[in-house]
Every structure is written in C-alpha cells, then in structure tokens.
Coordinates of C-alpha atoms in Angstrom, one line a residue:
M1 CA -42.9 -45.4 122.1
S2 CA -45.9 -43.7 124.1
R3 CA -43.8 -43.2 127.0
I4 CA -41.4 -41.0 125.1
D5 CA -43.6 -39.3 123.3
D6 CA -45.6 -38.2 126.2
L7 CA -42.4 -37.2 128.0
L8 CA -41.5 -35.1 124.8
T9 CA -44.8 -33.6 125.0
E10 CA -44.5 -32.9 128.8
L11 CA -41.0 -31.5 128.8
C12 CA -40.3 -30.0 125.5
P13 CA -43.6 -29.0 123.6
G14 CA -41.9 -26.6 121.4
G15 CA -39.3 -28.7 119.9
V16 CA -36.0 -29.8 121.4
D17 CA -32.9 -27.8 122.1
F18 CA -30.0 -28.4 119.6
R19 CA -26.3 -27.7 120.7
L20 CA -22.9 -27.9 119.0
L21 CA -21.0 -31.1 120.2
K22 CA -18.1 -29.2 121.7
A23 CA -21.0 -27.6 124.4
V24 CA -21.7 -31.2 125.9
A25 CA -18.6 -33.1 125.3
R26 CA -14.8 -32.4 125.2
I27 CA -13.0 -34.4 122.4
R28 CA -9.4 -35.7 123.5
N29 CA -6.5 -37.1 121.7
G30 CA -5.2 -40.6 122.2
R31 CA -1.4 -41.4 122.7
D32 CA 1.3 -44.1 122.3
Y33 CA 0.8 -47.0 125.1
K34 CA 4.2 -48.5 124.4
A35 CA 6.0 -46.9 127.4
L36 CA 3.4 -48.3 129.6
G37 CA 3.4 -51.7 131.7
V38 CA 1.4 -54.7 131.1
G39 CA -1.9 -54.9 132.8
T40 CA -5.7 -55.4 132.6
I41 CA -6.9 -52.0 131.2
P42 CA -7.7 -52.2 127.4
V43 CA -6.1 -50.3 124.8
Y44 CA -8.4 -49.1 122.0
G45 CA -7.3 -48.3 118.3
T46 CA -9.8 -48.0 115.4
G47 CA -10.0 -51.7 115.0
G48 CA -10.9 -52.3 118.8
I49 CA -8.8 -53.5 121.7
M50 CA -5.1 -53.6 120.8
T51 CA -3.5 -55.0 124.0
R52 CA -3.8 -54.0 127.6
V53 CA -1.8 -51.9 130.0
D54 CA -1.5 -50.8 133.5
T55 CA -2.4 -47.0 133.0
S56 CA -5.9 -45.5 132.1
A57 CA -6.1 -42.3 130.1
Y58 CA -9.8 -41.9 131.2
D59 CA -12.1 -43.9 133.6
G60 CA -15.3 -43.3 131.4
P61 CA -17.7 -43.5 130.3
S62 CA -16.9 -42.2 126.9
V63 CA -17.8 -42.5 123.3
L64 CA -14.4 -43.5 121.2
I65 CA -14.4 -41.9 117.9
P66 CA -11.9 -43.0 115.1
R67 CA -9.5 -40.3 113.9
K68 CA -8.2 -42.4 111.1
G69 CA -9.7 -45.3 109.1
S70 CA -13.2 -46.9 109.9
L71 CA -14.8 -43.2 110.8
D72 CA -18.1 -44.8 111.5
K73 CA -17.0 -47.6 113.9
L74 CA -17.4 -46.0 117.3
Y75 CA -17.2 -47.6 120.7
F76 CA -19.0 -47.1 124.0
V77 CA -16.7 -47.8 127.1
D78 CA -17.9 -47.4 130.5
Q79 CA -14.5 -48.6 132.4
P80 CA -10.8 -47.2 132.5
F81 CA -9.2 -47.0 129.2
W82 CA -6.3 -45.9 127.0
T83 CA -6.6 -44.8 123.5
V84 CA -4.1 -44.6 120.7
D85 CA -3.6 -41.6 118.4
T86 CA -5.9 -42.9 115.6
I87 CA -8.8 -42.6 118.0
F88 CA -10.3 -39.6 120.0
Y89 CA -12.1 -40.2 123.4
T90 CA -14.7 -38.0 124.8
Q91 CA -15.3 -36.5 128.3
I92 CA -19.0 -35.9 128.3
D93 CA -20.9 -33.5 130.2
E94 CA -23.3 -35.7 132.0
Q95 CA -25.6 -32.8 133.3
Q96 CA -26.5 -32.2 129.7
M97 CA -25.9 -35.8 128.2
V98 CA -26.5 -39.6 129.1
P99 CA -23.1 -40.8 127.9
K100 CA -25.0 -44.0 125.9
F101 CA -27.6 -41.6 124.5
F102 CA -24.5 -39.4 123.1
Y103 CA -23.1 -42.9 121.6
Y104 CA -26.6 -43.8 120.0
L105 CA -26.7 -40.4 118.7
L106 CA -23.3 -40.2 117.1
L107 CA -24.1 -43.5 115.3
T108 CA -26.8 -41.5 113.3
Q109 CA -24.4 -38.6 112.4
H110 CA -22.8 -40.3 109.3
L111 CA -19.3 -39.4 110.4
V112 CA -17.7 -41.1 107.5
D113 CA -19.3 -38.2 105.4
L114 CA -17.1 -35.8 107.3
N115 CA -13.9 -37.3 105.9
Q116 CA -11.2 -34.4 105.7
A117 CA -8.7 -36.7 103.6
G118 CA -8.5 -37.8 100.2
G119 CA -6.3 -40.8 101.2
V120 CA -7.1 -42.6 104.4
P121 CA -10.5 -41.3 105.7
S122 CA -9.8 -38.8 108.7
L123 CA -11.7 -36.6 111.2
T124 CA -10.5 -33.6 113.1
Q125 CA -11.3 -32.1 116.3
S126 CA -12.5 -28.9 114.7
V127 CA -15.1 -30.6 112.4
L128 CA -16.5 -32.9 115.3
N129 CA -17.0 -29.9 117.1
E130 CA -19.2 -28.1 115.1
I131 CA -21.6 -30.7 114.7
K132 CA -25.2 -29.7 115.6
I133 CA -27.0 -32.2 117.7
P134 CA -30.2 -32.6 119.6
V135 CA -30.1 -32.3 123.5
P136 CA -33.5 -33.4 125.0
P137 CA -34.3 -33.6 128.6
I138 CA -32.0 -36.4 130.5
E139 CA -35.6 -38.3 131.3
V140 CA -36.3 -38.6 127.4
Q141 CA -32.3 -39.5 127.1
R142 CA -32.8 -42.3 129.6
E143 CA -36.0 -43.7 127.9
I144 CA -34.5 -43.8 124.6
V145 CA -31.4 -45.8 125.8
N146 CA -33.6 -48.3 127.6
V147 CA -35.5 -48.9 124.3
L148 CA -32.3 -49.2 122.2
D149 CA -30.4 -51.2 124.8
T150 CA -33.2 -53.8 124.6
F151 CA -32.6 -54.2 120.7
T152 CA -28.8 -54.5 121.2
E153 CA -29.2 -57.0 123.9
L154 CA -31.2 -59.1 121.8
E155 CA -29.0 -58.8 118.9
A156 CA -26.1 -59.6 121.2
E157 CA -27.9 -62.9 122.0
L158 CA -28.8 -63.8 118.5
E159 CA -24.8 -63.2 117.6
A160 CA -23.6 -65.7 120.3
E161 CA -25.9 -68.3 118.9
L162 CA -24.9 -67.8 115.5
E163 CA -21.1 -67.7 116.8
A164 CA -21.7 -71.1 118.5
R165 CA -23.3 -72.3 115.3
R166 CA -20.1 -71.3 113.4
R167 CA -17.8 -73.1 115.9
Q168 CA -19.9 -76.3 115.2
Y169 CA -19.8 -75.9 111.7
E170 CA -16.0 -75.6 111.9
Y171 CA -15.8 -78.6 114.3
Y172 CA -17.6 -80.6 111.6
G173 CA -15.5 -79.3 108.9
D174 CA -12.3 -80.5 110.9
S175 CA -13.9 -83.8 111.4
L176 CA -15.1 -84.4 107.7
L177 CA -12.4 -82.6 105.9
T178 CA -9.3 -84.4 107.5
F179 CA -8.0 -87.1 105.8
T180 CA -4.5 -89.4 105.8
R181 CA -2.7 -89.8 102.7
E182 CA -3.5 -93.5 102.9
R183 CA -7.4 -93.2 103.4
V184 CA -8.0 -91.4 100.2
R185 CA -6.3 -90.1 96.6
W186 CA -4.7 -86.7 96.9
A187 CA -4.2 -84.3 93.6
K188 CA -3.8 -80.7 92.9
L189 CA -6.5 -78.7 92.5
S190 CA -5.7 -78.3 88.5
E191 CA -6.3 -82.2 88.3
V192 CA -9.9 -82.1 89.6
C193 CA -10.7 -78.9 87.2
T194 CA -11.4 -78.6 83.4
S195 CA -9.9 -75.4 83.5
A196 CA -8.5 -72.8 86.0
F197 CA -8.2 -69.3 84.8
S198 CA -8.3 -65.4 86.1
G199 CA -10.5 -62.5 84.7
G200 CA -9.9 -59.1 83.6
T201 CA -11.2 -55.5 83.8
P202 CA -12.3 -53.4 81.0
L203 CA -10.9 -49.9 80.6
A204 CA -12.9 -48.0 83.1
T205 CA -12.3 -44.8 80.9
K206 CA -14.5 -46.8 78.3
R207 CA -18.1 -45.7 79.1
E208 CA -19.1 -48.2 76.3
Y209 CA -17.7 -51.1 78.2
Y210 CA -20.1 -50.9 81.1
G211 CA -24.0 -50.8 81.8
G212 CA -24.7 -53.9 79.7
E213 CA -26.1 -57.3 80.4
I214 CA -23.1 -59.3 81.0
P215 CA -22.2 -60.0 84.9
W216 CA -18.9 -59.2 86.3
L217 CA -17.9 -60.0 89.3
R218 CA -15.2 -57.9 91.6
T219 CA -13.3 -59.4 94.3
K220 CA -14.8 -58.1 97.1
E221 CA -18.1 -60.0 96.2
V222 CA -16.2 -63.3 96.7
D223 CA -17.7 -63.8 100.2
Y224 CA -18.5 -67.4 101.0
A225 CA -21.8 -67.3 99.5
D226 CA -23.8 -68.4 96.3
I227 CA -23.5 -65.7 93.7
A228 CA -26.7 -65.2 91.5
D229 CA -25.9 -61.5 90.6
T230 CA -23.1 -58.9 90.6
A231 CA -23.3 -55.2 91.2
V232 CA -21.5 -54.5 88.0
R233 CA -22.5 -55.5 84.4
I234 CA -20.3 -55.3 81.4
T235 CA -21.2 -54.8 77.3
Q236 CA -20.1 -57.5 74.9
K237 CA -17.7 -54.8 73.6
G238 CA -16.1 -54.6 77.1
L239 CA -15.8 -58.2 77.3
E240 CA -14.1 -58.6 73.7
N241 CA -11.7 -55.8 74.7
S242 CA -10.3 -57.1 78.2
S243 CA -8.9 -60.5 79.5
A244 CA -12.2 -61.1 80.9
K245 CA -13.9 -64.6 80.3
W246 CA -17.0 -66.3 80.6
V247 CA -17.1 -68.5 83.7
R248 CA -19.6 -71.6 83.6
A249 CA -22.2 -71.8 86.5
D250 CA -21.4 -73.9 89.5
S251 CA -17.5 -73.1 89.5
V252 CA -15.7 -72.3 92.3
I253 CA -14.0 -68.7 92.4
V254 CA -11.2 -67.9 94.8
A255 CA -10.2 -64.2 95.6
I256 CA -6.3 -64.0 94.6
S257 CA -5.8 -60.6 96.0
G258 CA -7.7 -58.1 98.0
A259 CA -7.3 -56.1 101.2
G260 CA -7.9 -57.4 104.7
V261 CA -9.5 -60.9 104.9
T262 CA -10.6 -60.8 101.0
R263 CA -7.7 -62.9 99.8
G264 CA -8.3 -66.5 99.7
R265 CA -12.1 -66.2 100.3
A266 CA -14.2 -68.7 98.0
A267 CA -17.5 -68.8 96.5
V268 CA -19.9 -70.5 93.9
N269 CA -21.4 -68.9 91.1
K270 CA -24.9 -70.0 90.2
I271 CA -25.0 -68.2 86.8
P272 CA -22.6 -67.8 84.1
L273 CA -20.4 -64.6 84.8
T274 CA -17.2 -63.0 84.1
T275 CA -14.6 -61.8 86.6
N276 CA -11.8 -59.3 87.2
Q277 CA -8.1 -60.1 87.0
H278 CA -8.2 -60.5 90.8
C279 CA -10.3 -63.9 90.8
C280 CA -9.2 -67.4 90.0
N281 CA -12.0 -69.2 88.3
L282 CA -11.9 -73.1 89.1
E283 CA -14.4 -75.0 86.5
I284 CA -14.8 -78.4 88.2
D285 CA -14.3 -81.7 86.5
S286 CA -17.7 -83.5 87.6
S287 CA -16.3 -86.8 87.3
Q288 CA -13.5 -86.1 89.5
A289 CA -15.0 -83.9 92.3
S290 CA -18.3 -82.2 93.3
Y291 CA -17.9 -78.5 93.1
R292 CA -19.5 -78.0 96.5
F293 CA -17.0 -80.6 98.0
V294 CA -14.1 -78.4 96.5
Y295 CA -15.7 -75.1 97.7
H296 CA -16.4 -76.4 101.3
W297 CA -12.3 -77.8 101.0
L298 CA -11.3 -74.1 100.3
V299 CA -13.3 -72.4 102.7
H300 CA -12.0 -75.1 105.5
N301 CA -8.3 -74.4 104.4
Y302 CA -8.8 -70.7 103.8
E303 CA -5.9 -69.7 106.6
D304 CA -3.5 -72.2 105.0
L305 CA -4.1 -71.0 101.3
R306 CA -3.6 -67.4 102.3
S307 CA -0.2 -68.3 104.0
R308 CA 1.0 -69.1 100.4
G309 CA 0.8 -65.6 99.0
Q310 CA 3.6 -64.1 97.6
G311 CA 5.4 -60.7 97.4
N312 CA 4.9 -57.6 99.4
R313 CA 1.1 -57.9 99.6
S314 CA 1.4 -61.7 100.1
D315 CA -1.0 -62.2 97.0
L316 CA -2.0 -65.4 95.5
N317 CA -2.0 -66.2 91.8
V318 CA -3.7 -68.8 89.6
G319 CA -0.6 -71.3 89.7
I320 CA -0.5 -71.3 93.6
I321 CA -4.3 -72.0 93.7
K322 CA -3.8 -74.7 90.8
D323 CA -1.1 -76.2 92.8
Y324 CA -2.9 -76.4 96.1
P325 CA -3.7 -79.9 97.2
I326 CA -6.7 -81.5 97.9
A327 CA -8.1 -84.8 99.2
V328 CA -10.4 -86.5 96.5
P329 CA -12.6 -89.5 98.3
S330 CA -14.9 -91.0 96.0
L331 CA -17.8 -89.0 94.4
E332 CA -20.4 -90.7 97.1
E333 CA -18.4 -89.7 100.0
Q334 CA -17.9 -86.2 98.7
E335 CA -21.9 -85.8 98.4
R336 CA -22.2 -87.2 102.1
I337 CA -19.7 -84.6 103.2
V338 CA -21.3 -81.9 101.3
A339 CA -24.9 -82.6 102.2
I340 CA -23.9 -82.2 106.1
L341 CA -21.6 -79.3 105.4
D342 CA -24.2 -77.4 103.2
R343 CA -26.9 -77.7 106.2
F344 CA -24.3 -75.9 108.4
D345 CA -23.3 -73.4 105.9
A346 CA -26.9 -72.3 105.5
L347 CA -27.3 -71.6 109.2
V348 CA -24.4 -69.7 109.4
N349 CA -24.4 -67.7 106.2
D350 CA -27.7 -67.6 104.4
L351 CA -29.3 -64.4 105.1
S352 CA -32.8 -65.8 103.8
I353 CA -33.3 -68.5 106.4
G354 CA -32.5 -69.1 110.1
L355 CA -30.5 -67.1 112.3
P356 CA -28.8 -65.1 109.6
A357 CA -32.2 -64.0 108.4
E358 CA -33.5 -63.2 112.2
L359 CA -30.3 -61.2 112.7
E360 CA -30.4 -59.2 109.8
A361 CA -34.0 -58.4 110.5
R362 CA -33.3 -57.7 114.2
R363 CA -30.6 -55.3 112.8
Q364 CA -32.9 -53.5 110.2
Q365 CA -35.6 -53.1 113.0
Y366 CA -33.1 -51.7 115.5
E367 CA -31.5 -49.2 112.8
H368 CA -35.2 -48.0 112.0
Y369 CA -36.2 -47.2 115.6
R370 CA -32.8 -46.0 116.4
D371 CA -32.9 -43.4 113.6
R372 CA -37.0 -42.9 114.4
L373 CA -36.2 -42.1 118.3
L374 CA -33.4 -39.9 117.6
T375 CA -34.9 -37.4 115.1
F376 CA -36.4 -34.6 116.9
E377 CA -38.0 -31.2 115.7
E378 CA -35.8 -28.4 116.8
S379 CA -37.2 -25.7 119.3
V380 CA -37.5 -22.2 117.7
A381 CA -35.5 -19.8 119.7

C-alpha cells in the first residue's frame, strides 16, 4: 500500500475532495428491449444478462445500479450494452473518475440502506445523486484499481476451479446414483423412514416463545450443509404451544417451500432440533438406508423433486416428499457411494477446508483491503 500512501501524501496532503455523485456521473434509465432485433449485445436486468440484442443503449464503460430488487448487486460493463427499466446505467466523467474505481467505490456505499420502498427494495435517481463520495486524484484511483483487480482476478481463478470441482461432483453423482429397476430395489422415501413430518412456528407476537435453548430451523438455513446450530432458538413454552416437534440428529431435512432456489434443497442436522412448518423432516430407518445416502439422493434429484411442486407457488408438501421414489441398493453399496460423494461434497461445499475455505478467506481479504483503500480523510474547504 506504500505506493498509494505516497501518492496521497504527494498529491493531496490535506485530504481528498468529496463530491456529490451527480457531479461525477450521470444516471440514466433503462428501457424495454422487446422491439429490438436479436444480436450479440447483452441486455442487463437486476439479475444479470437476460438476452442479447442488436442495439446498444450505451457503449460503456459504465456501472449498472439496480433500481429495484437486489440493490447491492452492481455490474461493471466496459462494452456496448442495453439495460431494462429495473436497472440504471451511468455515464461517468472520466476526467474526474476512473470507471472501475467508481465501481469499487459504489460497492462500499451500502446502497441497500438507501431503499425507498416498503415492498420490493427500490432506489431513485434523486437519492443516488446526493450520495457524497471521495474523488482522489486520478493517479491514486488507477493504483487502487490495480490492487483490487489483482484480488478479483485471483478470486475468479478460485471460483473457476471450484466450479470445475462441482461439475466433477455432479458427474460422479450421475454415475453413482443412476440405477435401473432391475439392478436394485426401489421404494418411496416414506418406506426408508421411521417418520416424516413438518414443523411449526410459535406465534411471533409471543416474546416468551423465543430466546430459549431449543434450536429452531428456518427454511432458508436448509442449504446443502450439515446443520450444527440455528440462528433462532425457541423456549419450551414456544414448542408446547406450536406444531414444532423435535427432530432427531442425523435426519434429512428438505425445504418444501421458499423463494428462489430454496424449495427442494436438502440438509442434514447434526444436533436434535425443531423446524418451521416449511421443512419436511425425514428420520431415516438405518436398517433400510444410510441417512447420507438419502441426502445425496435428494441433492442429485433436486430439479426433479422441485418439478413436482403444486399450487400457484409450486410448493412441495410432506406427502409429495414421502411419495418420492428412491433406489435402495444394499447398505454396503450405499456406504461405498456415500464415501465417494462425501469427499466431493466437502471439496465443493465445506467452508472449513479446501477451495471453499480458500475462496472465503480471499473474499474476506478483498473486502478488508477494498474498504481500507476506499476510506479517505476529507479535505477541509
């Protein structure tokens, strides 16, 4: 960092000039793309590239800022693009601001805290325009971009390697968990369980139901991982006055509803706990199946299970999951399969070891240096 410190000392010893965002960049609205022809120019929405068209709204470089939805999900684009009306694009004054520096700077501004709506999170141009941001000399901006680009490049390399491992995991899952009807016995999930049930939620208005010693799992915590604790705990009174029930350790828990990709995800609880009503809790009969085999089976068949959802939200229910088919090879064969898939599962999902741990450490390091590098003392007028 000495190079950056030296530049700051040389070029702005009295501190850095702060300006309103509208003084360094013009925010522009996106528009509908449906009248455009098919082409190679990406169309961006809040979730990323939606399609490709033959016309650009701007040639870049630009920072794209969501107007609705995930307000902290910014994009840096340095080629022609189109944006829809849920995301702003910016025309940056490059005499004052290096575009990539502007991108890194906005990542530290916690735009989600500027939400102007009670429902779907929203931003307005008027709010964004009044954000006060540091504008150090261009030489300082370029040096900071060089440092942060190095971090993001290393992170991208790790993500690519992790993605390759995930594909390898899926390949072995396809190979090891594909059975013919003639090769093994098939059953319903209910036939390899001693019980299968959903949980319940104590009344949120009863303060005495929360803050106790009983782990209580919410659907969003069901995320392809071993569960050793929960974010929320309830009291014995909360348990007794709701439909929540104890789930024994080493059960398989399936999210039966939830936004986005949540529905259909599976996890294993390593402690006895309770769950909300949006979880299906499968206590496995160890004489029939290994709980880890059932877990891997559900992970492997995630998309198929999700496709069986019903109703307007395509939710699952306990009955659908109990009726879901499962191949049941011998216990010895199950353990062999589990041993292989567990190793791959740890490689791609365990944040305490291997690539996931290295990637998480790199992200934390990047965020530390990004916040440090983009914090400046304001000059006194």
